[in-house]
Coordinates of C-alpha atoms in Angstrom, one line a residue:
M10 CA 14.7 -9.4 13.2
D11 CA 14.5 -12.3 15.7
A12 CA 10.6 -12.9 14.8
W13 CA 11.7 -14.1 11.4
E14 CA 12.5 -17.8 11.5
P15 CA 14.8 -19.0 8.9
W16 CA 13.9 -21.3 6.3
G17 CA 16.3 -22.9 3.9
V18 CA 14.5 -23.2 0.4
G19 CA 15.6 -22.4 -3.0
G20 CA 12.6 -20.7 -4.5
V21 CA 9.2 -20.7 -4.0
P22 CA 8.4 -23.8 -1.7
S23 CA 7.3 -27.3 -3.1
A24 CA 4.9 -29.6 -1.4
R25 CA 7.3 -31.6 0.1
E26 CA 8.8 -28.4 1.7
L27 CA 5.3 -27.8 3.6
V28 CA 4.0 -29.4 6.7
Q29 CA 1.0 -31.6 6.5
D30 CA -2.2 -29.9 5.5
E31 CA -0.3 -26.5 4.1
R32 CA -0.6 -25.0 1.0
V33 CA 0.4 -22.2 -1.0
I34 CA -2.2 -19.3 -1.4
T35 CA -0.6 -16.6 -3.2
T36 CA 2.7 -15.2 -4.1
Q37 CA 4.1 -11.7 -4.7
A38 CA 7.4 -10.7 -6.2
G39 CA 9.2 -7.3 -5.6
V40 CA 8.8 -7.4 -1.7
G41 CA 11.1 -6.3 0.8
L42 CA 11.5 -6.0 4.4
Y43 CA 12.1 -3.6 7.0
D44 CA 14.5 -3.8 10.2
G45 CA 12.3 -1.5 12.1
N46 CA 11.6 1.5 10.4
T47 CA 14.9 1.1 8.3
K48 CA 14.9 -1.1 4.9
S49 CA 16.8 -4.2 5.6
A50 CA 19.9 -4.4 3.5
T51 CA 20.2 -8.3 3.9
R52 CA 16.3 -8.7 2.6
S53 CA 15.3 -5.9 0.2
C54 CA 14.4 -7.9 -3.0
G55 CA 12.3 -11.1 -2.6
T56 CA 9.2 -13.0 -3.2
A57 CA 6.7 -12.9 -0.2
V58 CA 4.7 -16.5 -0.3
L59 CA 1.5 -16.9 1.9
T60 CA 0.6 -20.2 3.2
T61 CA -1.9 -21.8 5.1
H62 CA 0.2 -21.6 8.0
R63 CA 2.8 -18.8 7.4
L64 CA 3.9 -16.0 5.7
A65 CA 7.5 -16.2 4.3
Y66 CA 9.9 -13.8 2.6
I67 CA 12.1 -15.9 0.1
D68 CA 15.2 -13.8 -1.0
A69 CA 15.8 -13.4 -4.8
R70 CA 19.8 -13.2 -4.2
A71 CA 20.6 -15.6 -1.2
P72 CA 17.1 -17.9 -0.9
H73 CA 19.0 -20.8 1.2
T74 CA 20.4 -18.0 3.7
Q75 CA 18.1 -15.1 3.6
S76 CA 14.8 -16.6 3.1
A77 CA 12.7 -16.7 6.6
F78 CA 8.9 -16.8 7.7
V79 CA 6.7 -15.8 10.3
R80 CA 3.9 -18.2 11.8
L81 CA 0.1 -16.5 11.0
A82 CA -1.4 -18.1 14.3
Q83 CA 0.7 -15.2 16.2
V84 CA -0.2 -12.4 14.0
R85 CA -2.5 -10.3 16.3
Q86 CA -3.0 -7.4 13.9
T87 CA -2.9 -6.2 10.4
E88 CA -2.3 -3.2 8.6
H89 CA -2.4 -1.6 5.0
Y90 CA -0.9 1.3 3.9
A91 CA -1.2 2.2 0.0
G92 CA 1.6 4.0 -1.7
F93 CA 1.7 7.7 -3.0
L94 CA 4.1 8.9 -5.3
R95 CA 7.4 7.5 -4.2
S96 CA 6.4 5.4 -1.3
S97 CA 5.6 1.8 -1.7
P98 CA 2.6 0.3 -0.4
K99 CA 3.4 -1.1 2.9
V100 CA 1.7 -4.2 4.9
V101 CA 2.5 -4.0 8.6
L102 CA 1.7 -7.0 10.8
T103 CA 1.7 -6.9 14.7
Y104 CA 3.4 -10.2 15.6
V105 CA 3.6 -11.7 19.3
C106 CA 6.9 -13.2 19.6
E107 CA 6.6 -16.8 21.5
R108 CA 9.1 -18.5 23.3
R109 CA 10.9 -21.1 21.3
V110 CA 11.4 -24.0 23.7
A111 CA 13.3 -26.9 22.6
W112 CA 11.3 -30.2 22.7
T113 CA 12.3 -33.8 21.9
C114 CA 10.0 -36.4 20.0
A115 CA 9.3 -39.5 22.5
L116 CA 9.1 -42.0 19.9
C117 CA 12.4 -41.0 17.8
H118 CA 14.2 -38.9 19.9
T119 CA 14.8 -36.1 17.2
V120 CA 15.8 -32.7 18.9
H121 CA 13.4 -29.7 17.9
D122 CA 14.7 -26.1 18.8
A123 CA 11.0 -24.6 18.5
A124 CA 7.4 -25.9 18.1
T125 CA 6.7 -26.8 14.4
L126 CA 4.1 -25.4 12.6
D127 CA 1.5 -28.4 12.5
A128 CA 2.7 -29.7 16.2
R129 CA 4.2 -32.8 14.8
C130 CA 7.8 -34.3 14.7
R131 CA 9.8 -33.4 11.5
T132 CA 10.9 -37.1 11.4
C133 CA 8.6 -39.5 12.3
G134 CA 5.3 -37.3 12.1
A135 CA 4.5 -38.5 15.9
A136 CA 2.5 -35.6 17.7
A137 CA 4.1 -33.2 20.2
P138 CA 4.0 -33.4 23.9
P139 CA 1.4 -30.8 24.9
A140 CA 3.0 -27.1 25.7
D141 CA 3.3 -26.1 29.4
E142 CA 0.5 -24.3 30.6
E143 CA 0.8 -20.4 30.9
E144 CA 2.4 -18.9 34.1
S145 CA 0.3 -18.7 36.8
S146 CA 2.4 -15.9 38.5
R147 CA 4.7 -12.8 37.2
A148 CA 7.6 -11.7 39.2
C149 CA 7.7 -8.1 40.2
P150 CA 10.9 -6.4 38.6
A151 CA 11.7 -4.2 41.5
C152 CA 10.7 -6.0 44.7
T153 CA 10.7 -9.6 43.0
F154 CA 6.9 -10.4 44.7
E155 CA 5.1 -13.1 42.6
N156 CA 1.7 -11.5 41.5
H157 CA -1.0 -13.4 39.7
A158 CA -0.3 -13.8 36.1
A159 CA -3.5 -11.4 35.2
L160 CA -2.0 -8.1 36.9
T161 CA -0.3 -5.4 34.9
H162 CA 1.0 -3.3 38.0
C163 CA 2.4 -5.1 41.3
E164 CA 0.1 -5.7 44.2
M165 CA 3.0 -4.3 46.5
C166 CA 4.9 -1.7 45.0
E167 CA 2.5 -0.7 42.0
M168 CA 5.3 -1.5 39.5
P169 CA 4.3 -2.2 35.9
L170 CA 4.4 -6.0 35.1
H171 CA 6.6 -6.8 31.9
M172 CA 4.2 -8.7 29.5
A173 CA 5.0 -12.3 29.3
R174 CA 4.7 -12.3 25.4
P175 CA 6.1 -9.0 23.8
S176 CA 5.2 -8.0 20.2
V177 CA 7.2 -6.5 17.3
S178 CA 6.0 -4.8 14.3
L179 CA 6.8 -6.3 11.3
K180 CA 6.7 -4.3 7.8
L181 CA 6.5 -5.7 4.2
S182 CA 7.1 -3.1 1.2
F183 CA 5.8 -4.0 -2.1
R184 CA 7.9 -2.2 -4.6
Q185 CA 5.9 -4.0 -7.7
G186 CA 2.7 -3.5 -6.7
G187 CA 0.3 -6.5 -5.9
D188 CA -0.3 -5.3 -2.4
T189 CA -3.9 -5.2 -2.0
P190 CA -4.9 -8.6 -3.6
F191 CA -2.0 -10.2 -1.4
Y192 CA -3.3 -8.1 1.7
L193 CA -6.8 -9.5 1.2
S194 CA -5.7 -12.9 1.2
L195 CA -3.5 -12.8 4.1
R196 CA -6.5 -10.9 5.9
E197 CA -8.8 -13.8 4.8
T198 CA -6.4 -16.5 5.6
I199 CA -5.7 -15.1 9.6
Q200 CA -9.6 -14.5 10.0
A201 CA -10.1 -18.2 8.8
H202 CA -7.4 -19.6 11.0
A203 CA -6.8 -21.7 7.9
W204 CA -3.6 -23.5 9.9
T205 CA -6.0 -25.2 12.2
V206 CA -7.9 -26.7 9.1
R207 CA -7.3 -30.1 8.4
A208 CA -7.7 -32.1 5.0
A209 CA -10.2 -34.7 5.0
A210 CA -9.3 -38.2 4.8
P211 CA -9.4 -39.7 1.0
T212 CA -12.0 -41.8 0.1
L213 CA -11.7 -45.2 -1.7
G214 CA -13.3 -46.1 -4.9
V215 CA -12.3 -42.6 -6.8
S216 CA -12.3 -42.8 -10.7
V217 CA -9.5 -41.7 -12.4
A218 CA -11.4 -38.8 -14.5
A219 CA -12.0 -37.7 -11.0
V220 CA -8.4 -37.6 -10.0
G221 CA -7.7 -35.8 -13.3
A222 CA -10.6 -33.1 -13.0
A223 CA -9.7 -32.4 -9.1
P224 CA -6.8 -30.0 -9.2
A225 CA -8.5 -28.0 -12.4
S226 CA -11.7 -27.6 -10.2
G227 CA -10.0 -26.6 -7.5
A228 CA -7.9 -24.1 -8.8
S229 CA -10.9 -22.7 -10.6
S230 CA -13.0 -22.3 -7.4
E231 CA -10.1 -20.9 -5.5
A232 CA -9.7 -18.2 -8.3
L233 CA -13.4 -17.3 -8.4
A234 CA -13.1 -17.0 -4.4
D235 CA -10.3 -14.8 -4.5
L236 CA -11.9 -12.4 -7.2
K237 CA -15.2 -12.2 -5.0
V238 CA -13.1 -11.0 -2.1
L239 CA -11.2 -8.7 -3.9
M240 CA -14.5 -7.1 -5.3
R241 CA -16.4 -7.3 -1.9
R242 CA -13.2 -5.5 -0.3
A243 CA -13.1 -2.7 -3.1
R244 CA -16.7 -2.0 -2.5
E245 CA -16.1 -2.0 1.2
M246 CA -13.2 0.6 1.0
V247 CA -15.5 3.0 -1.1
D248 CA -18.3 2.7 1.4
M249 CA -15.9 3.6 4.2
A250 CA -14.6 6.3 2.5
E251 CA -17.7 8.0 2.0
S252 CA -18.9 7.4 5.5
L253 CA -15.7 9.2 6.9
R254 CA -16.2 12.1 4.5
A255 CA -19.9 12.6 5.9
Q256 CA -18.6 12.6 9.4
L257 CA -16.2 15.0 8.5
D258 CA -18.7 17.4 6.7
R259 CA -20.9 17.4 9.8
T260 CA -18.1 18.1 11.9
R261 CA -17.3 21.8 9.8
G262 CA -17.3 24.5 12.5
R263 CA -17.1 22.9 15.9
D264 CA -14.1 23.5 18.4
D265 CA -12.9 20.0 17.9
R266 CA -12.5 20.0 14.4
G267 CA -9.0 20.2 14.0
H268 CA -8.6 16.8 15.7
V269 CA -11.6 15.2 13.9
D270 CA -10.2 16.4 10.4
T271 CA -6.8 15.1 11.1
M272 CA -8.3 11.3 12.4
L273 CA -10.6 11.3 9.4
Q274 CA -8.5 12.7 6.4
S275 CA -5.4 10.4 7.9
A276 CA -7.9 7.5 7.2
M277 CA -8.9 8.4 3.6
V278 CA -5.1 8.7 2.7
Q279 CA -4.7 5.2 3.3
L280 CA -7.1 4.4 0.7
G281 CA -4.7 6.7 -1.5
L282 CA -6.9 9.6 -1.8
E283 CA -8.3 12.6 0.3
A284 CA -11.7 12.1 -0.5
P285 CA -13.7 8.6 -1.7
A286 CA -13.0 7.4 -5.3
V287 CA -15.7 8.4 -7.5
T288 CA -17.5 5.6 -9.4
P289 CA -19.9 5.8 -11.9
D290 CA -22.9 4.4 -9.3
M291 CA -22.0 7.6 -7.5
V292 CA -23.5 10.0 -10.2
R293 CA -26.5 10.9 -12.2
N294 CA -25.3 11.0 -15.8
E295 CA -21.9 10.8 -17.7
K296 CA -21.6 14.4 -17.6
D297 CA -21.9 14.7 -13.8
Y298 CA -19.3 11.5 -13.7
H299 CA -16.7 13.3 -15.8
R300 CA -17.2 16.6 -13.7
A301 CA -17.0 14.8 -10.4
L302 CA -13.7 13.1 -11.8
A303 CA -12.4 16.1 -12.8
C304 CA -12.8 17.5 -9.0
E305 CA -11.0 14.3 -8.0
L306 CA -8.1 14.7 -10.1
A307 CA -8.2 18.7 -9.1
S308 CA -7.3 17.7 -5.5
V309 CA -4.5 15.7 -6.9
L310 CA -3.0 18.3 -9.1
L311 CA -3.7 21.3 -6.5
G312 CA -3.1 22.0 -2.8
E313 CA -0.6 21.6 -0.1
H314 CA 1.0 18.5 -1.7
G315 CA -0.1 19.1 -5.2
V316 CA 1.8 17.8 -8.0
L317 CA 1.2 20.8 -9.8
G318 CA 1.5 23.1 -6.8
P319 CA -0.6 25.2 -4.3
G320 CA -4.7 25.8 -5.4
H321 CA -8.0 25.0 -4.8
V322 CA -10.9 22.7 -6.0
V323 CA -13.8 24.8 -7.5
R324 CA -16.9 22.9 -6.4
D325 CA -20.5 24.1 -7.5
G326 CA -18.7 27.5 -9.3
A327 CA -17.7 29.1 -6.1
A328 CA -14.1 30.6 -6.8
P329 CA -12.2 31.3 -3.6
A330 CA -11.9 34.7 -2.3
A331 CA -8.0 35.0 -3.3
E332 CA -6.4 33.1 -5.8
P333 CA -3.6 31.4 -4.6
A334 CA 0.3 31.8 -6.2
D335 CA 1.2 29.8 -9.0
T336 CA 4.4 28.8 -7.6
G337 CA 4.5 25.3 -8.0
R338 CA 5.7 23.1 -11.0
G339 CA 2.6 23.7 -12.9
F340 CA 3.4 21.5 -15.8
L341 CA 3.3 17.7 -16.1
A342 CA 2.9 15.4 -19.0
L343 CA -1.0 13.7 -19.4
D344 CA 0.5 10.0 -19.4
E345 CA 2.3 10.7 -15.9
V346 CA -0.7 12.5 -14.4
W347 CA -3.0 9.3 -15.1
G348 CA -0.1 7.4 -13.7
L349 CA 0.0 9.0 -10.5
W350 CA -4.1 9.2 -10.2
N351 CA -4.8 5.6 -10.7
R352 CA -2.0 5.2 -8.0
A353 CA -3.7 6.9 -5.6
R354 CA -7.0 5.6 -6.5
G355 CA -6.1 2.0 -5.8
V356 CA -8.4 -0.7 -7.6
A357 CA -11.0 1.8 -9.0
L358 CA -8.5 2.6 -12.2
V359 CA -10.0 5.3 -14.7
P360 CA -9.2 4.4 -18.5
P361 CA -7.5 6.8 -20.6
R362 CA -10.7 7.3 -22.3
E363 CA -12.4 8.5 -19.1
M364 CA -9.8 10.9 -18.2
R365 CA -9.5 12.5 -21.8
A366 CA -13.3 13.1 -21.1
A367 CA -12.5 14.6 -17.6
V368 CA -9.7 16.7 -18.2
A369 CA -11.8 18.8 -20.6
F370 CA -13.7 20.1 -16.9
L371 CA -10.3 20.9 -15.3
P372 CA -10.5 24.7 -16.2
Q373 CA -13.8 24.9 -14.6
V374 CA -12.8 23.1 -11.5
T375 CA -9.5 24.1 -10.5
C376 CA -7.7 27.9 -9.2
P377 CA -5.5 28.5 -10.7
R378 CA -6.8 27.1 -14.0
V379 CA -5.2 23.9 -15.0
S380 CA -5.4 23.6 -19.0
V381 CA -4.6 20.7 -21.1
R382 CA -3.0 21.2 -24.5
V383 CA -1.3 19.1 -27.1
L384 CA 2.2 20.6 -28.6
R385 CA 3.5 20.6 -31.7
S386 CA 5.5 17.6 -30.9
G387 CA 2.1 15.8 -30.3
W388 CA 2.9 15.7 -26.7
T389 CA -0.2 16.1 -24.7
V390 CA 0.4 17.9 -21.1
L391 CA -1.8 20.0 -18.3
H392 CA -0.1 23.1 -17.1
T393 CA -1.3 26.4 -15.1
P394 CA -1.6 29.8 -16.6
R395 CA 2.3 30.4 -15.7
F396 CA 2.8 28.2 -19.0
E397 CA 0.3 30.0 -21.2
D398 CA 1.9 31.0 -24.6
A399 CA 1.7 35.0 -23.5
A400 CA 3.0 34.2 -19.7
L401 CA 6.4 32.2 -21.3
E402 CA 7.0 35.1 -23.7
R403 CA 6.8 37.6 -21.0
R404 CA 9.3 35.4 -19.2
V405 CA 11.4 34.7 -22.2
L406 CA 11.7 38.6 -23.1
H407 CA 12.7 39.3 -19.4
Y408 CA 15.6 36.9 -19.8
L409 CA 16.7 38.2 -22.8
D410 CA 16.9 41.9 -21.4
D411 CA 19.0 40.6 -18.3
E412 CA 21.2 38.9 -20.4
A413 CA 21.4 41.7 -22.9
V414 CA 23.2 43.9 -20.4
R415 CA 26.3 41.6 -20.5
D416 CA 26.0 41.4 -24.3
V417 CA 25.4 37.3 -24.2
G418 CA 22.5 35.6 -25.6
L419 CA 20.3 33.2 -24.1
T420 CA 20.8 28.9 -24.9
T421 CA 17.7 26.7 -24.9
S422 CA 19.7 24.9 -21.9
E423 CA 20.0 28.1 -19.6
L424 CA 16.1 29.0 -20.7
A425 CA 15.7 25.4 -19.2
A426 CA 17.5 26.1 -16.2
H427 CA 15.4 29.1 -15.0
E428 CA 12.3 27.3 -16.0
R429 CA 13.0 24.0 -14.1
L430 CA 12.3 21.7 -16.8
A431 CA 14.0 19.4 -19.8
P432 CA 14.9 21.0 -22.8
A433 CA 13.4 19.2 -25.1
V434 CA 10.3 20.0 -23.2
V435 CA 11.4 23.7 -23.4
K436 CA 11.9 23.8 -27.0
S437 CA 8.5 22.3 -27.4
L438 CA 6.8 25.0 -25.5
L439 CA 9.1 27.7 -27.3
E440 CA 7.6 26.5 -31.1
N441 CA 4.4 26.8 -29.7
A442 CA 4.6 30.1 -28.5
L443 CA 6.9 31.7 -30.9
V444 CA 6.8 30.0 -33.7
P445 CA 3.8 31.2 -36.1

């Protein structure tokens, strides 16, 4: 990964390890880097550090040899992908690779292998000499004709000219969460060009009390500013999802439906759901809110990629013409569903109380019907009709008839293998279905 420059620090950098006017903005543990499209074997577990000048990776196992950074001034584009199920959230950067030209300080003669972050000598702090002007011409790789630097094709032979500064894609995987606030801080820092801001010179006559209060005041202001940014971005995400859904609905029935559907749905998947996350301000009353939550949960449970299997969301009481086959997983614990759902929603989390109220509407908005029940063990689960008591009893009797031909019985473990469930789950289901 040539874009990453080595940084031999022992952990989160202290003030003496930063350049002039550089400060740490935020950190996030549990981050790994990608080498192209594959996980990096040597930089798979560390801490992402965002400063005003750079985005750094501090390795947890070998910080002095594997830590590295990239310069924010060379980031041209940022993208955020929400994780789903076992896929961790990711931040992708389009990074322009600058030529690392060595230069020597004219004052102390220290040799630098590349431009420093603050354009100053690392030893004496003297300003670096101005960089050479950009190339005025670009040689054709085929006929060697010198073309103007702004041209993309050779004037003589029409051969495509390579860009002087190639770009690469850098990918960070957030395996312990925290990707959304970190990405918002990263984007705000890049948009503000924080590396160009110079701290004001200190004034004389500052009181001791003011010096003591300054760090606390600065930390409070920074925390409040980050919170406001997070709230504003969350609202923008919901508004964007609503706008995309409205555009998708208007294109129904057109010839280009498949192309437009794919484009808009892929944009919504980046937010974690196939539709805008439902919030209380989007509905008229509490009952409508819980019913809307149930419809959203149903879209996570049922469908082509539903965690319970194939199915449909029933809206406004209109059931589909043909009920899909109940062939999926069909059974999941409520607490596991709650975790998957909130992970898909991102920042608009649903508390357990609201989820309890929403699952009561699931039988009305799902096809096949998804029901909630509490087993004798106290375990609350969601299931399709395939795991109702009568259906389970019929399957158990069928399994026993097959085993009777061989004059053998059927153990709980064997039944669990037939049903593709854990033995403890099968035992709880049998207690509810067969024990009066």
